[in-house]
Short mmCIF file of N, CA and C and ligand atoms in Angstrom, two decimals:
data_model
loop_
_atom_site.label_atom_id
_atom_site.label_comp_id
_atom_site.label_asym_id
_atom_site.label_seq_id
_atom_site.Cartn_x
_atom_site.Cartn_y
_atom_site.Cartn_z
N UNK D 72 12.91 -10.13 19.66
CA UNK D 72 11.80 -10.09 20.60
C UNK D 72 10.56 -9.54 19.92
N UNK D 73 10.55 -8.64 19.15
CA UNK D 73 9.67 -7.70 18.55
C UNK D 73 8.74 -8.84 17.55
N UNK D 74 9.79 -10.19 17.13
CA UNK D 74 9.55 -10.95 16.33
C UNK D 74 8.40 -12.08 16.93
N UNK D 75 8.80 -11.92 17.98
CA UNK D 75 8.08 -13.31 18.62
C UNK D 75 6.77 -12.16 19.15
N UNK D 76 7.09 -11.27 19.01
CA UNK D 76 6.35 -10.52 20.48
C UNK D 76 5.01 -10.79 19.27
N UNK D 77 3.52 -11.45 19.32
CA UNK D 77 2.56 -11.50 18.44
C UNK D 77 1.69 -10.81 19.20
N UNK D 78 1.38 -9.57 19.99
CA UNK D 78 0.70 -8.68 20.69
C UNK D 78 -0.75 -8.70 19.41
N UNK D 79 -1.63 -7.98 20.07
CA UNK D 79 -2.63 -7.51 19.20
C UNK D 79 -2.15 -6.37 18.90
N UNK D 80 -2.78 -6.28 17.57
CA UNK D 80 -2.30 -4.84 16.62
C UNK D 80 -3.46 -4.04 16.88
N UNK D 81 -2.85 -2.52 17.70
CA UNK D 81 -3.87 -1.27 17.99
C UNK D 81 -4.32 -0.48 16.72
N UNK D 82 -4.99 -1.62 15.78
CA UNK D 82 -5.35 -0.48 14.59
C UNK D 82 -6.23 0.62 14.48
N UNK D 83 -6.45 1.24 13.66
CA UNK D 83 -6.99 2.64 13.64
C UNK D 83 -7.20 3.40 12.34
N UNK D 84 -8.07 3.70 12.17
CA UNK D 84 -8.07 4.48 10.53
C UNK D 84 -7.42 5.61 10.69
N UNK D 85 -6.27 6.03 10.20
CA UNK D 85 -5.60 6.96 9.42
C UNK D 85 -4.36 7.00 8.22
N UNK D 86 -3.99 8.03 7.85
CA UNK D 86 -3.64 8.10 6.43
C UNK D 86 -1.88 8.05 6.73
N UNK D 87 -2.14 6.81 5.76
CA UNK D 87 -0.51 6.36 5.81
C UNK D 87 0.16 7.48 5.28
N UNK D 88 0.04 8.16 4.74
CA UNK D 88 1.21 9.37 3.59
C UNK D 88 1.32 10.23 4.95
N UNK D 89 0.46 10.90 6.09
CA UNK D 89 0.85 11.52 6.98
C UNK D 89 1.84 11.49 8.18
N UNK D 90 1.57 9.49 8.01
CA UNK D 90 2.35 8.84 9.00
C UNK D 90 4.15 9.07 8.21
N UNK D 91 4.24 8.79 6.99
CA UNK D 91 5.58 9.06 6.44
C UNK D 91 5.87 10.62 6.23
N UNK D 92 4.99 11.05 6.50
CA UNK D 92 5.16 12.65 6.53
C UNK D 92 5.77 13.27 7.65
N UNK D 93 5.37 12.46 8.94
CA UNK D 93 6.04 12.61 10.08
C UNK D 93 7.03 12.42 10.20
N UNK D 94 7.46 10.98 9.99
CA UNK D 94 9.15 10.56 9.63
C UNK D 94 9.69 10.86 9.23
N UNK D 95 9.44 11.30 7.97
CA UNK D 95 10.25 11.66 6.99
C UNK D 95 11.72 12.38 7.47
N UNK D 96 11.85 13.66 8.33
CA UNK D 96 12.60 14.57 8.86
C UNK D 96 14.00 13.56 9.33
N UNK D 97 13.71 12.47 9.90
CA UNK D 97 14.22 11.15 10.96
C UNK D 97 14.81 10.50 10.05
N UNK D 98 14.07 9.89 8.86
CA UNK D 98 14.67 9.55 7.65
C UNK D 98 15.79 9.82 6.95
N UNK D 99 15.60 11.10 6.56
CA UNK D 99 16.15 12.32 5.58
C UNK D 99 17.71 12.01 6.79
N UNK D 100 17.85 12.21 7.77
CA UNK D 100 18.87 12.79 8.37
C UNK D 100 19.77 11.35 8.38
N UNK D 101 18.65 10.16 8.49
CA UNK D 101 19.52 9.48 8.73
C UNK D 101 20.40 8.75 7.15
N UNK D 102 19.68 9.61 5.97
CA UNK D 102 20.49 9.14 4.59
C UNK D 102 21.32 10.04 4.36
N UNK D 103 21.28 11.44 4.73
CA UNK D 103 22.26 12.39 4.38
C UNK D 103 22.77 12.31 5.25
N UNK D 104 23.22 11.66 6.41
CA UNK D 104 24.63 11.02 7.21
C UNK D 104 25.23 10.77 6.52
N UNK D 105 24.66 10.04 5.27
CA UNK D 105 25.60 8.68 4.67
C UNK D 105 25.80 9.12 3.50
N UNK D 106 25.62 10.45 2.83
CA UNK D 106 25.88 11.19 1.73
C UNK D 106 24.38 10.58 0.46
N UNK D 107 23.88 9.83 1.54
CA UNK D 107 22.66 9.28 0.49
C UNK D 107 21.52 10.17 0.87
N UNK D 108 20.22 9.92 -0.28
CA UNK D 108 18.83 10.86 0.03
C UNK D 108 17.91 10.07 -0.21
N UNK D 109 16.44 10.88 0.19
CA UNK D 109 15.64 10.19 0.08
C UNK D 109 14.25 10.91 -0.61
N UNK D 110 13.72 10.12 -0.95
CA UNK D 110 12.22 10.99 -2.05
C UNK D 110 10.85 10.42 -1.41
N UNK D 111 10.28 11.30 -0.87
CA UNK D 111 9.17 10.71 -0.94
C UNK D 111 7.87 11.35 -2.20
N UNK D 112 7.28 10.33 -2.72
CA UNK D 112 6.37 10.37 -3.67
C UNK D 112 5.12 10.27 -3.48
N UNK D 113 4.20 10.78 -2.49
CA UNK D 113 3.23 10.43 -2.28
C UNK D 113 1.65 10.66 -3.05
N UNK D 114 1.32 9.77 -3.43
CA UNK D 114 -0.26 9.56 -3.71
C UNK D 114 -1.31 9.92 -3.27
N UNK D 115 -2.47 9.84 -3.73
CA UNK D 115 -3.68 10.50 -3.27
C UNK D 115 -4.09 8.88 -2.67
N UNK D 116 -4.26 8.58 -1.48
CA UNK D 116 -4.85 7.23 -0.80
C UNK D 116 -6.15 7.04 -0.14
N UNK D 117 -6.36 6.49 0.26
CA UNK D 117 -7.58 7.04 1.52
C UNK D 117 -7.17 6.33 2.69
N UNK D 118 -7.39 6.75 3.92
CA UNK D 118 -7.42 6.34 5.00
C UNK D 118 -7.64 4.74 4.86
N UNK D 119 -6.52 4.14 6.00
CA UNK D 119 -6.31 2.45 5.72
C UNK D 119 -6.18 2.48 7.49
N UNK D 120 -6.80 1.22 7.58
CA UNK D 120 -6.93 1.00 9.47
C UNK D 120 -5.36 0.07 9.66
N UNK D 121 -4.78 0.99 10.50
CA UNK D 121 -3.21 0.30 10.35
C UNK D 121 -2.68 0.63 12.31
N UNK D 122 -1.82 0.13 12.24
CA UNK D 122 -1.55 0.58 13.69
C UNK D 122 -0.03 1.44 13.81
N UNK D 123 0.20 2.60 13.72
CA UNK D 123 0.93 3.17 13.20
C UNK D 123 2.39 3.17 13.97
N UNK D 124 2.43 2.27 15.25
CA UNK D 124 3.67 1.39 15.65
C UNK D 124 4.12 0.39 14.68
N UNK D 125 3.19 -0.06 14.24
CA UNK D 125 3.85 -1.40 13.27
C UNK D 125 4.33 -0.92 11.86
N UNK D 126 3.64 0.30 11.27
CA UNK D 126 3.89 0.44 9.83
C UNK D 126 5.57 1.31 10.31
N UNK D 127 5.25 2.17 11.35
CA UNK D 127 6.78 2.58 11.78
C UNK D 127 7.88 1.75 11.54
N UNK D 128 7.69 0.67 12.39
CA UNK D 128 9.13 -0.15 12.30
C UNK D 128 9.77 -0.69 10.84
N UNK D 129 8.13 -0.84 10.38
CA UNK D 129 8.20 -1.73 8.90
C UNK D 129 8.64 -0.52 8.30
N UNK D 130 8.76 0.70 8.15
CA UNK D 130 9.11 2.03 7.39
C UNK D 130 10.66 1.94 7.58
N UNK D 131 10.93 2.32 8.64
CA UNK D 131 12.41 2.09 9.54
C UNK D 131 13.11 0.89 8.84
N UNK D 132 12.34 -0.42 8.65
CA UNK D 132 13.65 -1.63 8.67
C UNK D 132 13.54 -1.56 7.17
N UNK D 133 12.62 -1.11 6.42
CA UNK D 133 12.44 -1.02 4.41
C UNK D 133 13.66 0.11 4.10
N UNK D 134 13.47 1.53 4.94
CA UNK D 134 14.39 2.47 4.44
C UNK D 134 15.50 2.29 4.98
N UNK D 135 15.96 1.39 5.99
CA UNK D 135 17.32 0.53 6.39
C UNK D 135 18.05 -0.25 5.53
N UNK D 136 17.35 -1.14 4.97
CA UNK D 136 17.94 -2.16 4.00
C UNK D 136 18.44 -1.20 2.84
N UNK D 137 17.18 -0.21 2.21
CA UNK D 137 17.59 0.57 1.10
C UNK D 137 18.78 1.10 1.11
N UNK D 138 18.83 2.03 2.37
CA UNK D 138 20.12 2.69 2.36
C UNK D 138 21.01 2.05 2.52
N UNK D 139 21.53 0.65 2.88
CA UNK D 139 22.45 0.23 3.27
C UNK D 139 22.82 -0.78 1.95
N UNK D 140 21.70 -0.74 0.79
CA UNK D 140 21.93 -1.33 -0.23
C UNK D 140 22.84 -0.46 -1.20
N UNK D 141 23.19 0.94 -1.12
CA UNK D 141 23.37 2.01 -1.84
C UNK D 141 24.23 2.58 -1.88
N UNK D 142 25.11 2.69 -2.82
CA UNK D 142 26.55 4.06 -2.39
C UNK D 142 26.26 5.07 -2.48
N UNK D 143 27.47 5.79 -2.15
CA UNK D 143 27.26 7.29 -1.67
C UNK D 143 26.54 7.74 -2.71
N UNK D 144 25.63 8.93 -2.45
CA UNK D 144 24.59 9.90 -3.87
C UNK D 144 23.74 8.69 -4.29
N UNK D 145 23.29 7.96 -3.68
CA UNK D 145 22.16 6.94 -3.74
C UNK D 145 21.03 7.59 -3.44
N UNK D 146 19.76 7.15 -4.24
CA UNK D 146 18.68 7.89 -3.96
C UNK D 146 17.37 6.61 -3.20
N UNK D 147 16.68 6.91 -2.57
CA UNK D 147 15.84 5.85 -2.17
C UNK D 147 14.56 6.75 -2.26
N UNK D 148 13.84 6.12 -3.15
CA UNK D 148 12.58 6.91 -2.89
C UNK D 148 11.21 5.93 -2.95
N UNK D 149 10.44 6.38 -1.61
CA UNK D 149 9.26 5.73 -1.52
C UNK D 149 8.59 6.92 -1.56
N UNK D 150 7.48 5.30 -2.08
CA UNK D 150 6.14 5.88 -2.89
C UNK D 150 4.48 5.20 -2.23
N UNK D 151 3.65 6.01 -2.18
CA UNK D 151 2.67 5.41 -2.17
C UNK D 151 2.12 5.83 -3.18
N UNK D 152 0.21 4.26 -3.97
CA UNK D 152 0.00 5.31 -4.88
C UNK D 152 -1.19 3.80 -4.61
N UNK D 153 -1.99 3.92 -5.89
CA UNK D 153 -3.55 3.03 -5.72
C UNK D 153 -3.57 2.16 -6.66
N UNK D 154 -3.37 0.83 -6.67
CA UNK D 154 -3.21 -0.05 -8.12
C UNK D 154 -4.54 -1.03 -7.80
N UNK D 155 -5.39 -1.13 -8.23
CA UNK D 155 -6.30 -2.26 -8.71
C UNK D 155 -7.43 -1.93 -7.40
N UNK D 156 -7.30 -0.89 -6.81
CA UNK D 156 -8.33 -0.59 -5.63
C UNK D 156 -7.34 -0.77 -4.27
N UNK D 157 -6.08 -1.37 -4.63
CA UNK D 157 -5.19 -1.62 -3.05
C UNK D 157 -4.13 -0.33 -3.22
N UNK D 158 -3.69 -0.51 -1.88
CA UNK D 158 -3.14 0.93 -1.30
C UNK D 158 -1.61 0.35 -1.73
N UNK D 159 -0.71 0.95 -2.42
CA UNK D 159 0.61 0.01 -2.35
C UNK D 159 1.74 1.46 -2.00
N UNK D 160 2.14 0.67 -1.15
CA UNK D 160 3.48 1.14 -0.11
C UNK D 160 4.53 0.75 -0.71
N UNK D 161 5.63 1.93 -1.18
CA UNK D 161 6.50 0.96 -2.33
C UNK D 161 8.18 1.71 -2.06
N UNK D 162 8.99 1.10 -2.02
CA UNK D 162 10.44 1.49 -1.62
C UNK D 162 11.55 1.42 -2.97
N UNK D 163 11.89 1.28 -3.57
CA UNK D 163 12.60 2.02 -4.78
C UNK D 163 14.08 2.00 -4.29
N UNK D 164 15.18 1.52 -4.29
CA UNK D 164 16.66 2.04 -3.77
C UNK D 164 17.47 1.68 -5.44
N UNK D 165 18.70 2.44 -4.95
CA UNK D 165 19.05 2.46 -6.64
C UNK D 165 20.93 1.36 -5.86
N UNK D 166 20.13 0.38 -5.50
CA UNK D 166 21.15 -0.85 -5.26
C UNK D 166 21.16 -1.62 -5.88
N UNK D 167 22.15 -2.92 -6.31
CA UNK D 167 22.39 -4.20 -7.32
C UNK D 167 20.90 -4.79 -7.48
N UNK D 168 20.16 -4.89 -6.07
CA UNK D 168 18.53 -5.43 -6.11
C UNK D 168 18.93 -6.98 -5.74
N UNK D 169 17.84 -7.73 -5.52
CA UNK D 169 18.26 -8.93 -4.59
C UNK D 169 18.35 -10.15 -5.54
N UNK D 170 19.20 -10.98 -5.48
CA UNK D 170 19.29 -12.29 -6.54
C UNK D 170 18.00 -13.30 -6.19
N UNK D 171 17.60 -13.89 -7.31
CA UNK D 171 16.84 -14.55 -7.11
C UNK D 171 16.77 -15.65 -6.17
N UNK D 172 17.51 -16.50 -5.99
CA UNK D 172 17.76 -17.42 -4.62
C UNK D 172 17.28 -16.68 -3.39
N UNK D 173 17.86 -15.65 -3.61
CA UNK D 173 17.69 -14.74 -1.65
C UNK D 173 16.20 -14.40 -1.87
N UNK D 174 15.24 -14.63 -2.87
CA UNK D 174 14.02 -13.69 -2.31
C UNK D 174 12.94 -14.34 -1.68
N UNK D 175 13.25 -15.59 -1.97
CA UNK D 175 12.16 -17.05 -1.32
C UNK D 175 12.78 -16.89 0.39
N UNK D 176 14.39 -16.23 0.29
CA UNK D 176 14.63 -16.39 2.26
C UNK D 176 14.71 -15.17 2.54
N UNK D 177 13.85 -14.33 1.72
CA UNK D 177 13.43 -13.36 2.30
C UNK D 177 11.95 -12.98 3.59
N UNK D 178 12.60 -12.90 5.11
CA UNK D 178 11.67 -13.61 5.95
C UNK D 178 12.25 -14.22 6.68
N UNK D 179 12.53 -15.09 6.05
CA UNK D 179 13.45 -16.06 7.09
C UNK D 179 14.30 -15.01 8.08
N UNK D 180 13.86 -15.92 9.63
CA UNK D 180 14.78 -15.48 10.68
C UNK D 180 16.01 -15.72 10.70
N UNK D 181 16.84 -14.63 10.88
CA UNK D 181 18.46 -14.31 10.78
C UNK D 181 19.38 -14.50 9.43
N UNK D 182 18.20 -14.63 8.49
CA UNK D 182 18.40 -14.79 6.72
C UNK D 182 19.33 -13.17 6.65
N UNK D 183 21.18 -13.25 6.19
CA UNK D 183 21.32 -12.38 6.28
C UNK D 183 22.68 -12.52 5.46
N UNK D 184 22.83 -11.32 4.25
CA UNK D 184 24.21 -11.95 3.62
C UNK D 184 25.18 -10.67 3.96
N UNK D 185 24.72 -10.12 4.98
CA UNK D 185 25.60 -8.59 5.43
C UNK D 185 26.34 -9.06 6.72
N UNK D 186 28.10 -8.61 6.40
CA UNK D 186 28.58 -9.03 7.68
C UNK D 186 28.27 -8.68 9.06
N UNK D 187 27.37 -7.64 9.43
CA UNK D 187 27.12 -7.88 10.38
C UNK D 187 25.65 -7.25 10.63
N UNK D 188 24.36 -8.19 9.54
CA UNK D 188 23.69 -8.05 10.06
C UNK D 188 22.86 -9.28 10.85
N UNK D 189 21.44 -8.76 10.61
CA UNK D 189 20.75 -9.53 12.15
C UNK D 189 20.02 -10.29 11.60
N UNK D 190 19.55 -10.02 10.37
CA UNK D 190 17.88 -10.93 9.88
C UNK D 190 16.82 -11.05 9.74
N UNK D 191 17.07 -9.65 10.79
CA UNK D 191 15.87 -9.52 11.42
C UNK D 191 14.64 -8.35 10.81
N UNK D 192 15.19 -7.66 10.33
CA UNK D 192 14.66 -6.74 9.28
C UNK D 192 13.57 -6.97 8.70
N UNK D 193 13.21 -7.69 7.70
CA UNK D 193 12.41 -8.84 6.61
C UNK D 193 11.36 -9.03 7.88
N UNK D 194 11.77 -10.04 8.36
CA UNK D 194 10.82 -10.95 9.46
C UNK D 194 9.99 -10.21 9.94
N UNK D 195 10.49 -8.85 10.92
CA UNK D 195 9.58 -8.19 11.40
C UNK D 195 8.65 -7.27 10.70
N1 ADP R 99 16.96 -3.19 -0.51
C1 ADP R 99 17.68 -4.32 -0.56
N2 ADP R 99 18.62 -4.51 -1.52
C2 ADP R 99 19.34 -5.64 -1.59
N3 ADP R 99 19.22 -6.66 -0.70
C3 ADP R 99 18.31 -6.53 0.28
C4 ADP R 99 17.49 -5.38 0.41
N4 ADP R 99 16.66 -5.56 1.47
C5 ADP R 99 16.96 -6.76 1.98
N5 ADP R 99 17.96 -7.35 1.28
C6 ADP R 99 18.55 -8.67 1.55
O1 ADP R 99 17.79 -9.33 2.55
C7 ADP R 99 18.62 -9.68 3.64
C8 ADP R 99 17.83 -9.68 4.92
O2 ADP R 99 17.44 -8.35 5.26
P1 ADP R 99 17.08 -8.04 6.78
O3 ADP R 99 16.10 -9.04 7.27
O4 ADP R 99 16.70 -6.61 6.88
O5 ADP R 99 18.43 -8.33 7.57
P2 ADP R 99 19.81 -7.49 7.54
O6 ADP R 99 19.53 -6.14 6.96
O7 ADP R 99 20.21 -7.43 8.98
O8 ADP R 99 20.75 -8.31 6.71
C9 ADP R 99 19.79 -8.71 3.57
O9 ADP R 99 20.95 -9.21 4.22
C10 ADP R 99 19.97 -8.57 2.07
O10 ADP R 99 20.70 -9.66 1.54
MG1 MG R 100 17.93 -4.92 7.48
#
């Protein structure tokens, strides 16, 4: 639903590293469930007009895949940092990493080689 749902995006200038600063706590708990951790690396950025419902979910379904790419004492660490004047938001998991075939259906709705996932991850 979230997929189809094409609402207008409530953007707003503020600083993405604060927004993962918030999470982070939510994060953390939900990798050391799983005997896995997480790093955050954050950069000096500047304020980016984002709508901080959407970068949420997109935070949520990036540090989802990571951890679920990872065995136990797996580390996932995102990073923000400034390459060529753009702001880059960057996720790091210390998993096999994706074969080349799967990265063109990466996106694709219900594109999914986990027994029981959804697809839905990517897309949204
Ligand atoms: N960090 C990752 N490491 C390895 N494969 C990944 C990663 N993130 C995504 N993928 C691949 O992309 C597919 C689609 O991801 P996603 O849309 O989140 O759906 P789901 O997680 O439900 O399978 C996954 O099934 C997996 O094959
Ligand atoms: Mg997923």
């Amino acid at each position: 639903m979230s997929v189809a749902n094409r609402k207008q995006s409530n953007l707003r200038y503020q600083n993405l590293n604060e927004l993962l600063i918030k999470l982070f706590p939510l994060l953390q708990a939900d990798a050391l469930n799983q005997g896995k951790s997480i790093v955050l690396d954050l950069g000096e950025i500047a304020n980016l007009e984002i709508d901080s419902n959407e970068i949420i979910q997109l935070v949520l379904n990036l540090t989802r895949n990571g951890l679920e790419a990872m065995a136990q004492d797996g580390c996932l660490r995102i990073k923000t940092f400034v390459e060529k004047q753009t702001v880059v938001l960057s996720f790091t998991d210390e998993g096999t990493g994706i074969i080349t075939e799967h990265i063109s259906k990466l996106g694709t709705l219900f594109f999914t080689t986990k027994e029981n996932g959804s697809g839905l991850g990517m897309p949204i």
